[in-house]
Short mmCIF file of C-alpha atoms in Angstrom, two decimals:
data_model
loop_
_atom_site.label_atom_id
_atom_site.label_comp_id
_atom_site.label_asym_id
_atom_site.label_seq_id
_atom_site.Cartn_x
_atom_site.Cartn_y
_atom_site.Cartn_z
CA UNK A 260 123.75 115.31 80.31
CA UNK A 261 121.49 118.54 80.47
CA UNK A 262 122.15 120.49 82.94
CA UNK A 263 119.31 120.24 86.35
CA UNK A 264 117.69 123.24 85.90
CA UNK A 265 116.77 121.57 82.07
CA UNK A 266 114.65 119.03 84.53
CA UNK A 267 112.76 122.71 86.16
CA UNK A 268 112.40 124.43 82.53
CA UNK A 269 110.78 121.45 81.21
CA UNK A 270 108.63 120.12 83.93
CA UNK A 271 107.16 123.60 84.61
CA UNK A 272 106.28 123.82 80.93
CA UNK A 273 104.89 120.20 80.48
CA UNK A 274 102.79 121.63 84.11
CA UNK A 275 101.30 124.57 82.43
CA UNK A 276 100.57 122.72 79.46
CA UNK A 277 99.19 120.11 81.32
CA UNK A 278 96.25 122.32 83.60
CA UNK A 279 96.02 124.24 79.89
CA UNK A 280 95.95 121.19 78.12
CA UNK A 281 92.93 119.87 81.08
CA UNK A 282 90.36 122.71 80.80
CA UNK A 283 91.06 123.17 77.94
CA UNK A 284 89.26 119.16 77.62
CA UNK A 285 86.50 120.69 80.71
CA UNK A 286 85.41 123.31 77.97
CA UNK A 287 85.02 120.64 75.37
CA UNK A 288 82.64 118.82 78.29
CA UNK A 289 80.67 121.91 80.36
CA UNK A 290 77.99 123.96 79.62
CA UNK A 291 78.38 127.42 79.60
CA UNK A 292 75.38 129.44 79.58
CA UNK A 293 77.03 132.83 81.04
CA UNK A 294 74.46 135.43 82.38
CA UNK A 295 74.18 138.48 84.58
CA UNK A 296 72.99 137.42 87.82
CA UNK A 297 74.82 134.08 88.02
CA UNK A 298 78.30 135.92 86.99
CA UNK A 299 77.69 139.08 89.87
CA UNK A 300 80.13 138.15 92.82
CA UNK A 301 79.47 135.26 95.21
CA UNK A 302 77.69 137.81 98.88
CA UNK A 303 75.32 135.44 100.50
CA UNK A 304 72.99 136.08 98.07
CA UNK A 305 72.56 139.83 98.26
CA UNK A 306 73.13 142.46 95.73
CA UNK A 307 77.77 143.20 96.38
CA UNK A 308 77.60 146.01 98.24
CA UNK A 309 80.99 148.69 96.58
CA UNK A 310 84.17 146.81 95.49
CA UNK A 311 86.62 143.88 96.90
CA UNK A 312 89.10 146.05 96.16
CA UNK A 313 89.78 148.34 98.91
CA UNK A 314 92.11 150.35 101.20
CA UNK A 315 93.06 147.13 103.61
CA UNK A 316 93.71 146.85 107.28
CA UNK A 317 98.01 147.58 107.49
CA UNK A 318 98.32 144.27 109.82
CA UNK A 319 99.23 142.33 107.48
CA UNK A 320 102.04 145.24 106.02
CA UNK A 321 103.51 145.04 108.86
CA UNK A 322 104.61 141.51 109.05
CA UNK A 323 105.29 140.68 105.20
CA UNK A 324 107.80 143.57 106.68
CA UNK A 325 109.21 141.76 109.48
CA UNK A 326 108.68 138.65 107.23
CA UNK A 327 110.94 140.63 104.69
CA UNK A 328 114.62 140.72 106.88
CA UNK A 329 113.61 137.48 107.87
CA UNK A 330 113.87 135.78 105.01
CA UNK A 331 116.96 137.12 103.62
CA UNK A 332 118.90 136.24 106.62
CA UNK A 333 117.45 132.37 106.31
CA UNK A 334 118.95 132.52 102.93
CA UNK A 335 122.14 133.97 104.69
CA UNK A 336 121.69 130.55 106.92
CA UNK A 337 121.31 127.89 104.08
CA UNK A 338 124.79 127.81 103.49
CA UNK A 339 125.90 128.44 106.67
CA UNK A 340 124.04 124.72 107.60
CA UNK A 341 125.16 123.18 104.47
CA UNK A 342 128.72 123.57 105.32
CA UNK A 343 128.49 123.85 109.42
CA UNK A 344 131.16 121.14 110.01
CA UNK A 345 133.95 122.05 108.30
CA UNK A 346 134.00 125.41 109.04
CA UNK A 347 135.01 125.19 112.95
CA UNK A 348 134.80 127.92 115.96
CA UNK A 349 134.20 130.32 114.31
CA UNK A 350 131.25 130.10 111.90
CA UNK A 351 129.83 129.29 115.03
CA UNK A 352 130.83 132.37 116.18
CA UNK A 353 129.37 133.97 113.86
CA UNK A 354 126.68 133.63 113.56
CA UNK A 355 125.43 132.84 116.86
CA UNK A 356 126.29 137.03 116.87
CA UNK A 357 124.77 137.13 113.67
CA UNK A 358 121.72 135.37 114.68
CA UNK A 359 121.64 137.39 118.20
CA UNK A 360 121.33 140.42 116.28
CA UNK A 361 118.02 139.63 114.78
CA UNK A 362 116.54 137.68 118.03
CA UNK A 363 117.78 141.44 119.41
CA UNK A 364 115.44 142.56 115.82
CA UNK A 365 112.30 140.48 117.10
CA UNK A 366 112.58 141.39 120.25
CA UNK A 367 112.43 145.09 119.74
CA UNK A 368 110.08 145.07 117.29
CA UNK A 369 107.85 142.89 119.20
CA UNK A 370 108.63 145.49 122.44
CA UNK A 371 107.25 147.96 119.50
CA UNK A 372 103.95 146.15 119.47
CA UNK A 373 104.52 145.18 115.92
CA UNK A 374 103.63 141.70 115.94
CA UNK A 375 99.97 142.51 118.30
CA UNK A 376 97.34 141.56 115.67
CA UNK A 377 95.27 145.43 115.85
CA UNK B 135 113.02 92.36 92.36
CA UNK B 136 110.08 95.52 92.80
CA UNK B 137 112.25 97.92 93.38
CA UNK B 138 110.72 100.63 90.53
CA UNK B 139 115.04 101.25 89.33
CA UNK B 140 114.89 98.07 86.61
CA UNK B 141 111.95 98.95 85.28
CA UNK B 142 112.35 102.91 84.02
CA UNK B 143 116.17 102.07 83.20
CA UNK B 144 114.97 99.57 81.47
CA UNK B 145 112.70 101.69 79.60
CA UNK B 146 114.60 104.43 78.92
CA UNK B 147 117.73 101.98 76.61
CA UNK B 148 113.98 100.82 74.78
CA UNK B 149 113.48 104.14 74.18
CA UNK B 150 117.16 104.74 73.08
CA UNK B 151 117.31 101.98 70.80
CA UNK B 152 114.96 104.80 68.49
CA UNK B 153 115.69 107.68 69.17
CA UNK B 154 118.84 110.13 68.99
CA UNK B 155 120.43 111.24 71.98
CA UNK B 156 119.47 115.43 72.96
CA UNK B 157 115.67 114.06 71.26
CA UNK B 158 115.43 110.78 73.85
CA UNK B 159 116.91 113.55 77.24
CA UNK B 160 113.78 115.91 76.16
CA UNK B 161 111.63 112.55 75.46
CA UNK B 162 113.12 110.81 78.48
CA UNK B 163 112.40 113.99 81.12
CA UNK B 164 108.76 114.97 79.61
CA UNK B 165 107.77 110.64 80.06
CA UNK B 166 109.49 111.34 83.98
CA UNK B 167 107.05 114.73 84.13
CA UNK B 168 104.17 112.40 83.02
CA UNK B 169 104.26 109.80 85.22
CA UNK B 170 105.67 111.90 87.85
CA UNK B 171 101.45 114.38 87.46
CA UNK B 172 100.03 111.12 87.07
CA UNK B 173 101.63 110.06 90.26
CA UNK B 174 99.68 113.03 92.30
CA UNK B 175 96.84 113.28 90.78
CA UNK B 176 96.31 109.20 91.93
CA UNK B 177 97.64 110.15 95.26
CA UNK B 178 96.18 113.31 95.83
CA UNK B 179 91.94 111.21 94.58
CA UNK B 180 93.77 108.45 96.66
CA UNK B 181 93.84 111.70 99.95
CA UNK B 182 90.19 113.58 99.49
CA UNK B 183 88.82 109.03 99.36
CA UNK B 184 91.23 108.34 103.26
CA UNK B 185 90.31 112.27 104.92
CA UNK B 186 86.71 111.61 104.01
CA UNK B 187 86.97 108.22 105.13
CA UNK B 188 88.86 109.16 108.61
CA UNK B 189 86.62 111.94 108.65
CA UNK B 190 83.82 109.45 109.09
CA UNK B 191 85.63 107.85 110.80
CA UNK B 192 86.63 110.45 113.96
CA UNK B 193 82.49 111.72 113.47
CA UNK B 194 81.53 107.84 114.07
CA UNK B 195 79.49 107.54 109.92
CA UNK B 196 80.65 105.80 107.93
CA UNK B 197 81.13 108.01 105.17
CA UNK B 198 81.35 107.59 101.35
CA UNK B 199 79.77 103.68 100.99
CA UNK B 200 78.04 103.52 97.23
CA UNK B 201 80.41 104.36 94.51
CA UNK B 202 83.08 101.35 94.42
CA UNK B 203 84.24 99.23 97.47
CA UNK B 204 84.07 102.49 100.45
CA UNK B 205 83.25 103.99 98.14
CA UNK B 206 86.97 104.10 96.69
CA UNK B 207 85.46 105.49 93.70
CA UNK B 208 83.85 108.19 95.43
CA UNK B 209 86.64 111.10 94.38
CA UNK B 210 86.64 110.60 90.55
CA UNK B 211 83.22 110.27 90.26
CA UNK B 212 83.42 113.94 91.99
CA UNK B 213 86.55 114.18 89.49
CA UNK B 214 84.49 113.25 86.64
CA UNK B 215 81.62 115.56 87.98
CA UNK B 216 83.66 118.42 88.22
CA UNK B 217 85.16 118.19 85.08
CA UNK B 218 81.49 118.40 83.58
CA UNK B 219 80.72 121.66 85.94
CA UNK B 220 79.93 125.08 83.90
CA UNK B 221 82.80 127.71 84.61
CA UNK B 222 81.74 131.16 85.64
CA UNK B 223 83.68 134.11 86.48
CA UNK B 224 82.50 137.32 87.75
CA UNK B 225 81.21 140.62 85.82
CA UNK B 226 83.43 142.64 87.79
CA UNK B 227 86.91 140.52 88.25
CA UNK B 228 90.08 140.40 86.56
CA UNK B 229 90.05 138.02 84.73
CA UNK B 230 93.02 137.26 83.16
CA UNK B 231 95.05 136.94 87.03
CA UNK B 232 91.01 134.98 87.82
CA UNK B 233 92.32 131.93 85.36
CA UNK B 234 96.73 132.17 85.84
CA UNK B 235 96.20 131.89 89.54
CA UNK B 236 94.82 127.56 89.40
CA UNK B 237 96.94 127.36 87.34
CA UNK B 238 100.13 129.10 89.29
CA UNK B 239 98.94 127.13 92.44
CA UNK B 240 99.10 124.04 90.78
CA UNK B 241 101.98 124.32 88.87
CA UNK B 242 103.62 125.73 91.85
CA UNK B 243 102.98 122.50 93.87
CA UNK B 244 103.85 119.86 90.80
CA UNK B 245 107.56 121.30 90.20
CA UNK B 246 108.85 120.39 94.11
CA UNK B 247 108.33 116.48 93.05
CA UNK B 248 111.69 117.59 91.02
CA UNK B 249 113.95 116.60 93.49
CA UNK B 250 111.50 113.94 95.89
CA UNK B 251 113.40 110.93 96.25
CA UNK B 252 110.78 108.47 96.44
CA UNK B 253 112.98 105.63 96.76
CA UNK B 254 116.58 104.87 95.87
CA UNK B 255 117.14 105.93 92.98
CA UNK B 256 113.74 106.95 92.29
CA UNK B 257 114.23 110.71 91.57
CA UNK B 258 113.57 112.78 88.99
CA UNK B 259 116.55 115.27 89.19
CA UNK B 260 118.67 114.75 93.30
CA UNK B 261 119.61 118.47 92.45
CA UNK B 262 122.36 120.61 95.08
CA UNK B 263 119.83 122.78 96.79
CA UNK B 264 116.85 120.69 96.85
CA UNK B 265 115.93 121.43 99.56
CA UNK B 266 116.61 125.45 100.15
CA UNK B 267 114.47 124.46 96.46
CA UNK B 268 112.10 123.17 97.66
CA UNK B 269 111.17 125.52 100.90
CA UNK B 270 111.27 127.67 97.94
CA UNK B 271 108.96 126.43 95.06
CA UNK B 272 106.38 125.63 98.11
CA UNK B 273 106.30 129.22 98.79
CA UNK B 274 105.05 130.66 95.34
CA UNK B 275 101.34 128.67 95.78
CA UNK B 276 101.45 132.51 98.37
CA UNK B 277 101.20 134.52 95.09
CA UNK B 278 98.64 132.28 93.70
CA UNK B 279 96.04 133.10 96.44
CA UNK B 280 97.13 136.14 96.73
CA UNK B 281 96.40 136.92 92.53
CA UNK B 282 93.20 134.42 93.27
CA UNK B 283 92.13 135.77 96.30
CA UNK B 284 92.36 140.11 93.98
CA UNK B 285 91.21 139.24 90.44
CA UNK B 286 87.84 137.86 92.19
CA UNK B 287 86.43 140.98 93.53
CA UNK B 288 85.07 139.78 96.57
CA UNK B 289 85.48 140.81 100.14
CA UNK B 290 85.53 136.74 101.59
CA UNK B 291 88.30 135.77 98.74
CA UNK B 292 90.44 138.93 99.30
CA UNK B 293 89.84 138.13 103.21
CA UNK B 294 90.84 134.93 102.93
CA UNK B 295 94.33 135.44 100.18
CA UNK B 296 94.94 137.73 102.25
CA UNK B 297 95.43 136.38 106.51
CA UNK B 298 96.73 132.49 103.43
CA UNK B 299 99.30 135.53 102.74
CA UNK B 300 100.01 136.26 106.74
CA UNK B 301 99.93 132.65 107.69
CA UNK B 302 101.78 131.32 104.96
CA UNK B 303 104.94 133.93 104.65
CA UNK B 304 104.48 133.44 109.01
CA UNK B 305 105.17 130.45 109.56
CA UNK B 306 107.29 129.69 106.14
CA UNK B 307 110.27 131.58 108.71
CA UNK B 308 110.04 129.03 111.72
CA UNK B 309 109.94 126.39 108.66
CA UNK B 310 113.23 127.00 107.53
CA UNK B 311 115.21 127.18 110.91
CA UNK B 312 113.64 124.47 111.95
CA UNK B 313 114.79 122.50 108.80
CA UNK B 314 117.94 123.59 108.84
CA UNK B 315 119.03 121.60 111.67
CA UNK B 316 119.14 118.56 109.96
CA UNK B 317 121.30 120.38 106.73
CA UNK B 318 123.02 121.59 109.45
CA UNK B 319 123.62 117.48 109.98
CA UNK B 320 123.71 115.98 107.32
CA UNK B 321 126.10 118.41 105.26
CA UNK B 322 124.37 120.05 102.09
CA UNK B 323 121.05 120.39 100.77
CA UNK B 324 121.25 117.93 99.03
CA UNK B 325 117.69 115.42 99.22
CA UNK B 326 119.33 112.25 98.80
CA UNK B 327 122.38 112.19 100.87
CA UNK B 328 120.43 114.06 103.94
CA UNK B 329 118.09 110.86 102.71
CA UNK B 330 122.15 108.70 102.73
CA UNK B 331 122.96 110.00 106.47
CA UNK B 332 120.77 108.47 107.66
CA UNK B 333 121.13 105.12 106.89
CA UNK B 334 122.05 101.83 108.51
CA UNK B 335 118.65 100.92 112.15
CA UNK B 336 116.20 103.61 113.05
CA UNK B 337 118.25 105.26 115.51
CA UNK B 338 120.66 107.49 112.47
CA UNK B 339 117.06 109.08 111.59
CA UNK B 340 117.66 113.26 112.39
CA UNK B 341 114.58 112.83 114.37
CA UNK B 342 116.72 111.50 117.21
CA UNK B 343 118.21 114.19 117.25
CA UNK B 344 116.16 117.48 116.12
CA UNK B 345 113.62 116.25 118.29
CA UNK B 346 112.50 120.53 118.84
CA UNK B 347 113.23 120.65 114.96
CA UNK B 348 111.01 117.65 113.16
CA UNK B 349 107.79 118.96 116.23
CA UNK B 350 108.46 122.79 115.18
CA UNK B 351 108.40 121.42 111.52
CA UNK B 352 105.72 118.94 111.50
CA UNK B 353 103.15 122.63 113.60
CA UNK B 354 105.11 124.93 110.76
CA UNK B 355 103.73 123.10 107.71
CA UNK B 356 100.32 122.05 109.23
CA UNK B 357 100.19 126.22 109.31
CA UNK B 358 101.92 126.62 106.39
CA UNK B 359 99.27 124.44 104.13
CA UNK B 360 96.41 125.99 105.76
CA UNK B 361 94.52 122.96 107.60
CA UNK B 362 93.61 122.85 111.21
CA UNK B 363 93.77 124.00 113.66
CA UNK B 364 95.48 126.70 110.92
CA UNK B 365 92.77 126.73 109.00
CA UNK B 366 91.98 130.48 109.23
CA UNK B 367 92.53 131.64 105.46
CA UNK B 368 89.24 128.83 105.06
CA UNK B 369 87.12 128.96 108.31
CA UNK B 370 83.67 128.32 106.31
CA UNK B 371 81.69 129.71 109.33
CA UNK B 372 83.32 133.21 108.64
CA UNK B 373 84.55 133.30 104.85
CA UNK B 374 82.78 130.12 103.59
CA UNK B 375 85.76 128.79 102.29
CA UNK B 376 88.12 131.60 102.29
CA UNK B 377 90.41 132.28 98.00
CA UNK B 378 88.46 129.43 96.34
CA UNK B 379 84.97 130.91 96.68
CA UNK B 380 83.78 131.83 93.05
CA UNK B 381 85.90 129.33 92.01
CA UNK B 382 83.92 126.07 90.56
CA UNK B 383 84.57 123.78 87.15
CA UNK B 384 88.73 122.76 87.13
CA UNK B 385 89.88 125.46 88.12
CA UNK B 386 88.28 125.00 91.35
CA UNK B 387 89.91 121.32 90.98
CA UNK B 388 93.03 122.69 90.52
CA UNK B 389 93.05 124.26 94.57
CA UNK B 390 92.00 121.77 95.51
CA UNK B 391 94.12 118.87 94.41
CA UNK B 392 96.76 121.41 94.85
CA UNK B 393 95.90 122.00 98.23
CA UNK B 394 96.04 117.96 98.69
CA UNK B 395 99.10 117.73 96.65
CA UNK B 396 101.21 120.08 99.20
CA UNK B 397 100.23 118.59 102.35
CA UNK B 398 101.41 115.45 100.61
CA UNK B 399 105.13 117.61 99.78
CA UNK B 400 105.25 118.57 103.64
CA UNK B 401 104.70 115.29 105.12
CA UNK B 402 107.70 113.89 102.67
CA UNK B 403 110.13 116.37 103.97
CA UNK B 404 109.37 115.04 107.26
CA UNK B 405 110.27 112.35 106.06
CA UNK B 406 112.58 112.78 104.53
CA UNK B 407 114.60 114.86 106.26
CA UNK B 408 113.93 113.70 109.97
CA UNK B 409 112.53 109.97 109.83
CA UNK B 410 115.42 108.47 107.46
CA UNK B 411 113.22 108.69 103.95
CA UNK B 412 113.50 105.65 102.41
CA UNK B 413 116.04 103.42 104.40
CA UNK B 414 113.95 100.73 107.04
CA UNK B 415 114.21 101.01 110.10
CA UNK B 416 116.27 98.09 110.47
CA UNK B 417 118.47 96.23 108.51
CA UNK B 418 117.09 93.59 107.50
CA UNK B 419 113.78 94.91 106.64
CA UNK B 420 116.03 96.03 103.11
CA UNK B 421 114.70 93.41 101.19
CA UNK B 422 111.12 95.61 101.31
CA UNK B 423 111.39 98.19 97.78
CA UNK B 424 112.70 101.70 99.26
CA UNK B 425 109.88 103.67 97.43
CA UNK B 426 107.13 101.25 100.02
CA UNK B 427 109.29 103.15 102.97
CA UNK B 428 108.87 106.76 102.00
CA UNK B 429 106.20 106.22 101.11
CA UNK B 430 104.42 104.78 105.22
CA UNK B 431 106.27 106.96 106.13
CA UNK B 432 104.55 109.78 104.61
CA UNK B 433 101.46 109.21 104.40
CA UNK B 434 101.40 107.96 108.08
CA UNK B 435 102.33 111.60 108.08
CA UNK B 436 99.60 112.92 106.94
CA UNK B 437 97.47 111.12 108.31
CA UNK B 438 98.75 113.14 111.35
CA UNK B 439 98.23 115.74 109.80
CA UNK B 440 93.86 114.31 109.21
CA UNK B 441 93.93 113.78 112.40
CA UNK B 442 94.61 117.27 113.78
CA UNK B 443 91.90 118.77 111.28
CA UNK B 444 89.04 115.97 112.68
CA UNK B 445 90.41 117.03 116.10
CA UNK B 446 90.91 120.80 117.71
CA UNK B 447 89.07 123.80 117.43
CA UNK B 448 90.71 126.45 114.97
CA UNK B 449 92.49 129.49 116.44
CA UNK B 450 91.63 132.57 116.08
CA UNK B 451 93.90 135.03 113.47
CA UNK B 452 95.93 137.55 115.96
CA UNK B 453 96.73 133.80 117.91
CA UNK B 454 97.62 132.58 115.25
CA UNK B 455 100.38 135.02 114.26
CA UNK B 456 101.91 135.00 117.98
CA UNK B 457 102.16 131.53 117.27
CA UNK B 458 104.16 132.21 114.68
CA UNK B 459 105.85 134.93 115.66
CA UNK B 460 106.05 134.61 120.15
CA UNK B 461 105.72 131.27 120.12
CA UNK B 462 107.87 128.98 117.10
CA UNK B 463 110.41 131.56 115.87
CA UNK B 464 112.30 132.33 119.17
CA UNK B 465 111.87 128.18 119.33
CA UNK B 466 113.60 128.04 116.19
CA UNK B 467 115.85 130.02 116.45
CA UNK B 468 117.55 128.14 119.82
CA UNK B 469 116.63 125.07 118.56
CA UNK B 470 119.97 126.22 115.69
CA UNK B 471 122.37 127.09 118.45
CA UNK B 472 122.65 124.19 120.35
CA UNK B 473 122.46 122.08 117.92
CA UNK B 474 124.92 124.28 116.29
CA UNK B 475 127.32 124.45 119.65
CA UNK B 476 126.22 120.91 120.29
CA UNK B 477 127.58 119.68 116.28
CA UNK B 478 131.08 121.28 118.06
CA UNK B 479 131.11 119.83 121.51
CA UNK B 480 130.70 116.20 120.27
CA UNK B 481 133.47 116.75 116.41
#
């Protein structure tokens, strides 16, 4: 039998091929008449002012940082949850402490104003 | 009699009669992938039509009526139209990133269906990390949305892309935490084991033991697929269309299809983890094929998401982020601790 991830790999190849073939057929069917005015980036019918690649609101990066912390924690929680019943009281207490540390971290970030949208 | 499992094994035997073993495996995996993608296409076309009909009903209109009875062929006509549309790429865009964003968007939502238990024995491959795999692969969408938003070099699409990234990663945390309760009850990450753990009557469904988890999941999932009341990435009135504003033709169609397929994915996960998946609510109803139950439950949840969309107004971006981090996340932690405590207490 092929391994589980052979399925993932073949599905990946099939999916990409499907989209590319669809694009190819669309290319055969559709017109292509580019012109410099049509191909300008859209800004409500006006000529776009400057590029969109500019420095951006820092709030997004703070959320991204908090997200990384909690997402890594989730990776720890999944195996714990899957084996919970066979681990007994020890696992519950351990994970209770672990989650409490994270809740404390969340409370700290909250208090410091990291969760406030600016 | 109407279980699809028999049909698939018959086709497998037929292929085996003239193909060698290694070739047979590759051909059968590709055939299964083709069946899944065909199903998803039909499903997405149906969902688009259904959403238009439902929105019309909620607003006391009649919606599309002209193409086919009650407009059922409307989305097929739309798809044919999109196929013939010119593909416009902005001159200032990053061409390569612009091209690959819709491909990644569609492929990631397709990959989630590898371990989706459509029915008894009707699953492409029961990965032992099932639910973790689905959550991980569907979150890849955020990369394609960011790519689309950034590569277009358009201010609206950049705003839309950044907003959807912030929103999806924020709701990702309570979403995954709310699934943990069901995993703790089933003692497995495999989708099939989780469904089997809920067999018998509807009283064994995890929704009764995880009511808070279910509500948290549905709320977070609504945000995860960018639907109203959490649809600020596409807020038409401010951002025109969000991350896909510069896309046209088939590239736009890929984003559109992926959006509807993703909506079905999150509902199918909810149906599997909390509503018993393909299990019938009563034993005596098991003569109805299992995939009918799975589809019925999933489509019921899709209906609820559509109902949300045409009922609630949109949240503001700061309210949206505060709701995820200050309300859903503490509740999700509480849910895990209470679930862990109760499991320990009663078993």
